[in-house]
PDB file of C-alpha atoms and ligand atoms in Angstrom:
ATOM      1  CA  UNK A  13       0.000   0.000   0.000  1.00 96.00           C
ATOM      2  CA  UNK A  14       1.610   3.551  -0.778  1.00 97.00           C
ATOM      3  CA  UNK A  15      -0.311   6.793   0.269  1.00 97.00           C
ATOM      4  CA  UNK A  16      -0.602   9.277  -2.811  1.00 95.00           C
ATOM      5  CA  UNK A  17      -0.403  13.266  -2.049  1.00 96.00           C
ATOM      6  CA  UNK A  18      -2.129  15.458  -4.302  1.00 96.00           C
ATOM      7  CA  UNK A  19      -0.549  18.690  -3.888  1.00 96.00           C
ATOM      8  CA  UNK A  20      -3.412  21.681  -3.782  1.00 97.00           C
ATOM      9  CA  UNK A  21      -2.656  25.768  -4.005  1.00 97.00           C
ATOM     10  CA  UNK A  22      -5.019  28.348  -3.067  1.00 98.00           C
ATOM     11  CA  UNK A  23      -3.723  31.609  -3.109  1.00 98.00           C
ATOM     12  CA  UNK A  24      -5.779  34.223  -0.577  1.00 98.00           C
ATOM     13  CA  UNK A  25      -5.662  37.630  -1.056  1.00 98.00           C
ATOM     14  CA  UNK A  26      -7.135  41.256  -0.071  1.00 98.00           C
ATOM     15  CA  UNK A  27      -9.163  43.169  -2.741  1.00 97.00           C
ATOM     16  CA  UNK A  28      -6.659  45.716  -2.728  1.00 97.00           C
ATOM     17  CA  UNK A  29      -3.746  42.818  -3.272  1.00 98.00           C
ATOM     18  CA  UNK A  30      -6.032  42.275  -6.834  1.00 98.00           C
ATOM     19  CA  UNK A  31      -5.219  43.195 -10.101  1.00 98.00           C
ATOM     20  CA  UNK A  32      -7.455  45.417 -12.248  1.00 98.00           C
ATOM     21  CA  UNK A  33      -8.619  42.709 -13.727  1.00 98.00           C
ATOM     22  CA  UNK A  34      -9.521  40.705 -11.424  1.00 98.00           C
ATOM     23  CA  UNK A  35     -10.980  43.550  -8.825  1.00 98.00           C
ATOM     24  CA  UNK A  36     -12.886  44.904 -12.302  1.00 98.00           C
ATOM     25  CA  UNK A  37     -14.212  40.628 -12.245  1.00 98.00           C
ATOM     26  CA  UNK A  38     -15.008  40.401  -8.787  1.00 98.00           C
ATOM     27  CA  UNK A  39     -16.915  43.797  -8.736  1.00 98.00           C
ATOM     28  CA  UNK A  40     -19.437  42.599 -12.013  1.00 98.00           C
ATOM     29  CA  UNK A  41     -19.482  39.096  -9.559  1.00 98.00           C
ATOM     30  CA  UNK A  42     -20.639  41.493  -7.122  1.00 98.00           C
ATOM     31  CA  UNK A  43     -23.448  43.246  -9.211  1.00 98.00           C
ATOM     32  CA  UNK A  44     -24.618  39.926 -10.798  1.00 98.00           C
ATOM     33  CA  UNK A  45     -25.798  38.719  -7.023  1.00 98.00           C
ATOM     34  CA  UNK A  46     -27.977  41.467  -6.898  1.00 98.00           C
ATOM     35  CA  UNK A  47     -29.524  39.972  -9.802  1.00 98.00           C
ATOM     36  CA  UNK A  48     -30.013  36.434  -8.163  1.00 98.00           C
ATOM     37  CA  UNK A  49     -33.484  34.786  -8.327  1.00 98.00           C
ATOM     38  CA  UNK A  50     -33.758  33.210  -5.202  1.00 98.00           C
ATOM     39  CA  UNK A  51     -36.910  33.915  -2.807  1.00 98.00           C
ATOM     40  CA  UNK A  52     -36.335  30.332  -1.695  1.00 98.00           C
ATOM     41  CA  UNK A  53     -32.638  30.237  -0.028  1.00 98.00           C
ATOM     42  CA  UNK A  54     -32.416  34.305   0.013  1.00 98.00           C
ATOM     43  CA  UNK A  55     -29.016  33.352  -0.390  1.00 98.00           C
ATOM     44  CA  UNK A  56     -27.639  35.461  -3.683  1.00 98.00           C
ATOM     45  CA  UNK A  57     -24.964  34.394  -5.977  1.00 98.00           C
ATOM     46  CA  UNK A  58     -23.457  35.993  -8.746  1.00 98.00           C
ATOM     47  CA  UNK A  59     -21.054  34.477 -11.371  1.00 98.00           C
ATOM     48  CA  UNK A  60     -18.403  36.577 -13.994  1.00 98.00           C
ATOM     49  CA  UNK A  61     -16.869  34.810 -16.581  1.00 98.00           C
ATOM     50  CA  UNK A  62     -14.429  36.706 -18.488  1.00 98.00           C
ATOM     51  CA  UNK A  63     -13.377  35.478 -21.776  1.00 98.00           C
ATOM     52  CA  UNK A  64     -10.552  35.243 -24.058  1.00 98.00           C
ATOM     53  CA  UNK A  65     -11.981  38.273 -26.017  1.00 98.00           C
ATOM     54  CA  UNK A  66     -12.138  40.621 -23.134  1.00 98.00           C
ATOM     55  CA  UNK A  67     -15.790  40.140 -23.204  1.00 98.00           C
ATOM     56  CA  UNK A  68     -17.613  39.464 -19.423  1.00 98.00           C
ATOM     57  CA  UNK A  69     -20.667  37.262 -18.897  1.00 98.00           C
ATOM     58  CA  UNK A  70     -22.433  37.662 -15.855  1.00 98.00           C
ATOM     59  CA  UNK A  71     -24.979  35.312 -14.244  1.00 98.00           C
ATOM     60  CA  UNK A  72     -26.746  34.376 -10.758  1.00 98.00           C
ATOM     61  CA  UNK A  73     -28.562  31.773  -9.636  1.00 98.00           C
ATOM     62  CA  UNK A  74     -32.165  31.072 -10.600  1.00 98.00           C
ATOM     63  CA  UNK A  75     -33.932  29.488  -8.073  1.00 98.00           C
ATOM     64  CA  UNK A  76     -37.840  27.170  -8.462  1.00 98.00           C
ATOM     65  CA  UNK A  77     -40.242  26.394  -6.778  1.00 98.00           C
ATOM     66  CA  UNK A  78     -39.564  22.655  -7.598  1.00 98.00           C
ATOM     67  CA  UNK A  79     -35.738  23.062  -6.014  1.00 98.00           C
ATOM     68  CA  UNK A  80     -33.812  21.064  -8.400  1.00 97.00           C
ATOM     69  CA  UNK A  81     -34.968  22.921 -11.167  1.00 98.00           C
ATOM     70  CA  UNK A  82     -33.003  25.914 -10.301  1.00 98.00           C
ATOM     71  CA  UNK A  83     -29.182  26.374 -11.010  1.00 98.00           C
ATOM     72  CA  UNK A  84     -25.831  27.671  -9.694  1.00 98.00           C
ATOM     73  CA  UNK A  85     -24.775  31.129 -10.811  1.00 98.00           C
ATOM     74  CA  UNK A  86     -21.808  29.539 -12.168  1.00 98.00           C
ATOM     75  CA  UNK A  87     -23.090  27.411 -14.488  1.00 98.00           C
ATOM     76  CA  UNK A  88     -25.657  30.196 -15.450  1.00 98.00           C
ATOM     77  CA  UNK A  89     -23.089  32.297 -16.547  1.00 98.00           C
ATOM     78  CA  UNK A  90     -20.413  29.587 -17.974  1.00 98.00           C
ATOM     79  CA  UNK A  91     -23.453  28.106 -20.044  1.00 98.00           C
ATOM     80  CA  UNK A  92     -24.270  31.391 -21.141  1.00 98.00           C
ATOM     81  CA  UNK A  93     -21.118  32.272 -21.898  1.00 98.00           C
ATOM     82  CA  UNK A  94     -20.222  29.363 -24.153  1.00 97.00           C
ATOM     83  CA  UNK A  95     -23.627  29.706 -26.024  1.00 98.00           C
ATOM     84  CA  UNK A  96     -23.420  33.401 -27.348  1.00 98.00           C
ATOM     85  CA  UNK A  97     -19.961  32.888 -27.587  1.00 98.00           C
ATOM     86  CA  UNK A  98     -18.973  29.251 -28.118  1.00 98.00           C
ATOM     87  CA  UNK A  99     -15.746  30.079 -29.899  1.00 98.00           C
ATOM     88  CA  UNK A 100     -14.279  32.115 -27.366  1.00 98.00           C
ATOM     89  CA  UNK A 101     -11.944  30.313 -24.237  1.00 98.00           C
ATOM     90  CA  UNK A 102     -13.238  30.707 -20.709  1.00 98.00           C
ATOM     91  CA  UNK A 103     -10.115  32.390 -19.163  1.00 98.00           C
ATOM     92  CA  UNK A 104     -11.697  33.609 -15.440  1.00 98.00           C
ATOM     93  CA  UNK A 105     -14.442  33.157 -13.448  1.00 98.00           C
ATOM     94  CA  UNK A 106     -15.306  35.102 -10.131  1.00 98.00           C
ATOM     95  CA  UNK A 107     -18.006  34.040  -7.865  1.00 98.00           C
ATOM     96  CA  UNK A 108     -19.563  36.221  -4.880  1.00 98.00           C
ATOM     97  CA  UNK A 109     -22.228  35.550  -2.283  1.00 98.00           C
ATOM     98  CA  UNK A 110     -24.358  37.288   0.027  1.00 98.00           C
ATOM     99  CA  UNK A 111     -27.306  36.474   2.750  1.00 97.00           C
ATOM    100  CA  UNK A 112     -29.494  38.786   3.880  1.00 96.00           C
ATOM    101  CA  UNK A 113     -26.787  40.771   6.042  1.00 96.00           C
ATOM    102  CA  UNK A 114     -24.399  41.192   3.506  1.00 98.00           C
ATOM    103  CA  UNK A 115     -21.707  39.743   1.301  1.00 98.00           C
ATOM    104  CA  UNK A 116     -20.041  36.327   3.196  1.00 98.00           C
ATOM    105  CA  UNK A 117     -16.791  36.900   4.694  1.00 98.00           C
ATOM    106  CA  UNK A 118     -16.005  33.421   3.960  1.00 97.00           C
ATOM    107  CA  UNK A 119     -15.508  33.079   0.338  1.00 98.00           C
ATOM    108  CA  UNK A 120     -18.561  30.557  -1.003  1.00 96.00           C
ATOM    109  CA  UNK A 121     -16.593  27.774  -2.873  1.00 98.00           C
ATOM    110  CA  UNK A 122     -18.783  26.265  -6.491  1.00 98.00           C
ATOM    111  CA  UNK A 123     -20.980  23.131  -5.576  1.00 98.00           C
ATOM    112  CA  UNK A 124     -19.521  19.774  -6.941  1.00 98.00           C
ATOM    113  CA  UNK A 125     -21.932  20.024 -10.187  1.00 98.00           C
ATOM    114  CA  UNK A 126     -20.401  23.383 -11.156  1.00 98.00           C
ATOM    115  CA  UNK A 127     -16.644  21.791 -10.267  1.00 98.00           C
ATOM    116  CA  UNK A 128     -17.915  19.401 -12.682  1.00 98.00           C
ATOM    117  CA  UNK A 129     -18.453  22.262 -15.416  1.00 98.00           C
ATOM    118  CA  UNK A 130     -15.872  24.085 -14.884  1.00 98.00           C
ATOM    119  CA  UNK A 131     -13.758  21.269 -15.767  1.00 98.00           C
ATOM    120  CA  UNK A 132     -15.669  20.549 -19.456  1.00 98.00           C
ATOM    121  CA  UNK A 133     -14.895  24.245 -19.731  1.00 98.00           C
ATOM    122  CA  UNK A 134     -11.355  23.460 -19.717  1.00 98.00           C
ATOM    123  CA  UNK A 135     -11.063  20.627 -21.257  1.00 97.00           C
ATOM    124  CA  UNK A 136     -13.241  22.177 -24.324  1.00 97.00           C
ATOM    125  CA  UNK A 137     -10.972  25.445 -24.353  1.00 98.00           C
ATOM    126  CA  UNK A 138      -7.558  23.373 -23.292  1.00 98.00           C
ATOM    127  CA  UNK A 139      -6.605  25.715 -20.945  1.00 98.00           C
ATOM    128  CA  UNK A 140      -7.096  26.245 -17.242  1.00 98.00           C
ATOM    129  CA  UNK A 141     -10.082  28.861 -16.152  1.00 98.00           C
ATOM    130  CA  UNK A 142      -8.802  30.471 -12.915  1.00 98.00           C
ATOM    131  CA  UNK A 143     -11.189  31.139 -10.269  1.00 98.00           C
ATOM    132  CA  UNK A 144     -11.975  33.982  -7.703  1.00 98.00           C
ATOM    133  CA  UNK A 145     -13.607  33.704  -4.747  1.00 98.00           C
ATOM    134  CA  UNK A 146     -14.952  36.965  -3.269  1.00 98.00           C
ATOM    135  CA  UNK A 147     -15.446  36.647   0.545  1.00 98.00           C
ATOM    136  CA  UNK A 148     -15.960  40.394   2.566  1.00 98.00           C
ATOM    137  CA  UNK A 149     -12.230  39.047   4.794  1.00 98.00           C
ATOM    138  CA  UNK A 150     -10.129  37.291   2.226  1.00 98.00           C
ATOM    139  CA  UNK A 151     -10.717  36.369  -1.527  1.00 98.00           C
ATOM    140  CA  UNK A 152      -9.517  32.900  -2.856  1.00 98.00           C
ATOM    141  CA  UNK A 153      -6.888  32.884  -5.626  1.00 98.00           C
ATOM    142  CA  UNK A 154      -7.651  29.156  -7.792  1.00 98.00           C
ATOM    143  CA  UNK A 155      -5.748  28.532 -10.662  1.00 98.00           C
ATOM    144  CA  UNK A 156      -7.377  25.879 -12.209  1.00 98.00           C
ATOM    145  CA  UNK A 157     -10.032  23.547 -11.629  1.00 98.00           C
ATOM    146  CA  UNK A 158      -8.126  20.592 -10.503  1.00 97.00           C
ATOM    147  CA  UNK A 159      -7.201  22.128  -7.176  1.00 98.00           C
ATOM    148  CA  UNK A 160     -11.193  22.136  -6.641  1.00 98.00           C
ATOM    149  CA  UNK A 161     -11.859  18.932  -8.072  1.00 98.00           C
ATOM    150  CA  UNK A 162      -8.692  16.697  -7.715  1.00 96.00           C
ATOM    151  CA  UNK A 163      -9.389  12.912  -9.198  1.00 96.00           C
ATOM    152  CA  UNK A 164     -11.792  14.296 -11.579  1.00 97.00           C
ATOM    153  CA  UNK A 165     -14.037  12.788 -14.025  1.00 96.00           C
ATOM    154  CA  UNK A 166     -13.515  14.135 -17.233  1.00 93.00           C
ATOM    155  CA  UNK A 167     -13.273  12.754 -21.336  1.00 91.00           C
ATOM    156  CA  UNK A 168     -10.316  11.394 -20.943  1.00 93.00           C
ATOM    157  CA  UNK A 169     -12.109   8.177 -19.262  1.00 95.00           C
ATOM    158  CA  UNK A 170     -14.482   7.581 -22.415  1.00 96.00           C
TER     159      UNK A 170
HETATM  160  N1  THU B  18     -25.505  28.457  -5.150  1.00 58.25           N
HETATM  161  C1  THU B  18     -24.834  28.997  -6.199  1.00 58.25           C
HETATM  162  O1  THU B  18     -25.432  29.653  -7.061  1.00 58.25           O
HETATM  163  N2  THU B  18     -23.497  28.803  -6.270  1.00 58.25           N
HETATM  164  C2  THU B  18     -22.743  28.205  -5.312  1.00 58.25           C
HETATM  165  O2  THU B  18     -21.521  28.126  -5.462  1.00 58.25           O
HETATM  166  C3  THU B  18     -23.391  27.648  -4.121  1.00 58.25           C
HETATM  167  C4  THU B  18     -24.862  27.642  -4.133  1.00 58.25           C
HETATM  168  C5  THU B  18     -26.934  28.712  -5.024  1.00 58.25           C
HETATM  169  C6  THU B  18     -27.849  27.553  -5.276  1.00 58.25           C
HETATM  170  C7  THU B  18     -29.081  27.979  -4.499  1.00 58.25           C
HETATM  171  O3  THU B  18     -29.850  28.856  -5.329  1.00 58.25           O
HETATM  172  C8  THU B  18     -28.534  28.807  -3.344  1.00 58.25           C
HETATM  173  O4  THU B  18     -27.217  29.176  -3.720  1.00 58.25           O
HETATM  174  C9  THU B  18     -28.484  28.056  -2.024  1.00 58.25           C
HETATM  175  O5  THU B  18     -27.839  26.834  -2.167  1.00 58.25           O
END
């Protein structure tokens, strides 16, 4: 028997510690949970996906009254993203939260199913998308799916 270490980075950082780019990513993150559907959870979560154009796709999540009918603000925004613009690579994605008393100060991290997405994103595009994870005391540097989703299931198994 051998163990097997699977060596992880996550990089946290300040918003002032951000570059443009990224604070300019995690601000329209910001402004897409204010557009959140969810009268169910009241828990609002925007999604910015910037792509290899320059262009930004924002998204939140849509909530139902049948519960598994609604979806992530991630994958609202990275399936919007690659359906106006299917030709262009996914190259960041910054995800915010809040409750009803304000933004988290714990960054939210994406739910398994979006992990899952986020990894057909790269494996479409062949490159890595790097993640953000706004929380009010420290955001989350990720630069790459598989340090969310190590072991992964993706089309390299079929
Ligand atoms: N939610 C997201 O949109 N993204 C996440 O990363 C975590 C959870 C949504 C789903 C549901 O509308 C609400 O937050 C509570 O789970």
């Amino acid at each position: 028997m051998k163990d097997i270490h699977i060596d992880i980075r996550i990089r946290s950082a300040s918003y002032g510690e951000l570059d443009e780019t990224e604070r300019i990513l995690v601000d329209e993150a910001k402004s897409a949970a204010a557009r959140s559907y969810s009268p169910y959870s009241k828990f609002a979560v925007g999604a910015a996906v910037l792509l290899a154009n320059g262009t930004t796709v924002t998204g939140s999540n849509q909530e139902n009254a049948a519960y598994p009918s609604g979806l992530c603000a991630e994958r609202t925004a990275l399936f919007y993203a690659n359906s106006r613009y299917p030709d262009q690579p996914v190259d960041m994605l910054a995800i915010a939260a809040r409750n009803e008393s304000g933004f988290v100060a714990t960054p939210v991290t994406p739910c398994g199913a979006c992990r899952q997405v986020i990894l057909e994103t790269e494996q479409r595009f062949k490159r890595p998308v790097r993640i953000l994870l706004y929380g009010e005391s420290e955001i989350l540097l990720i630069e790459g799916i598989k340090d969310l989703l190590p072991l992964s299931f993706g089309a390299e198994f079929l």
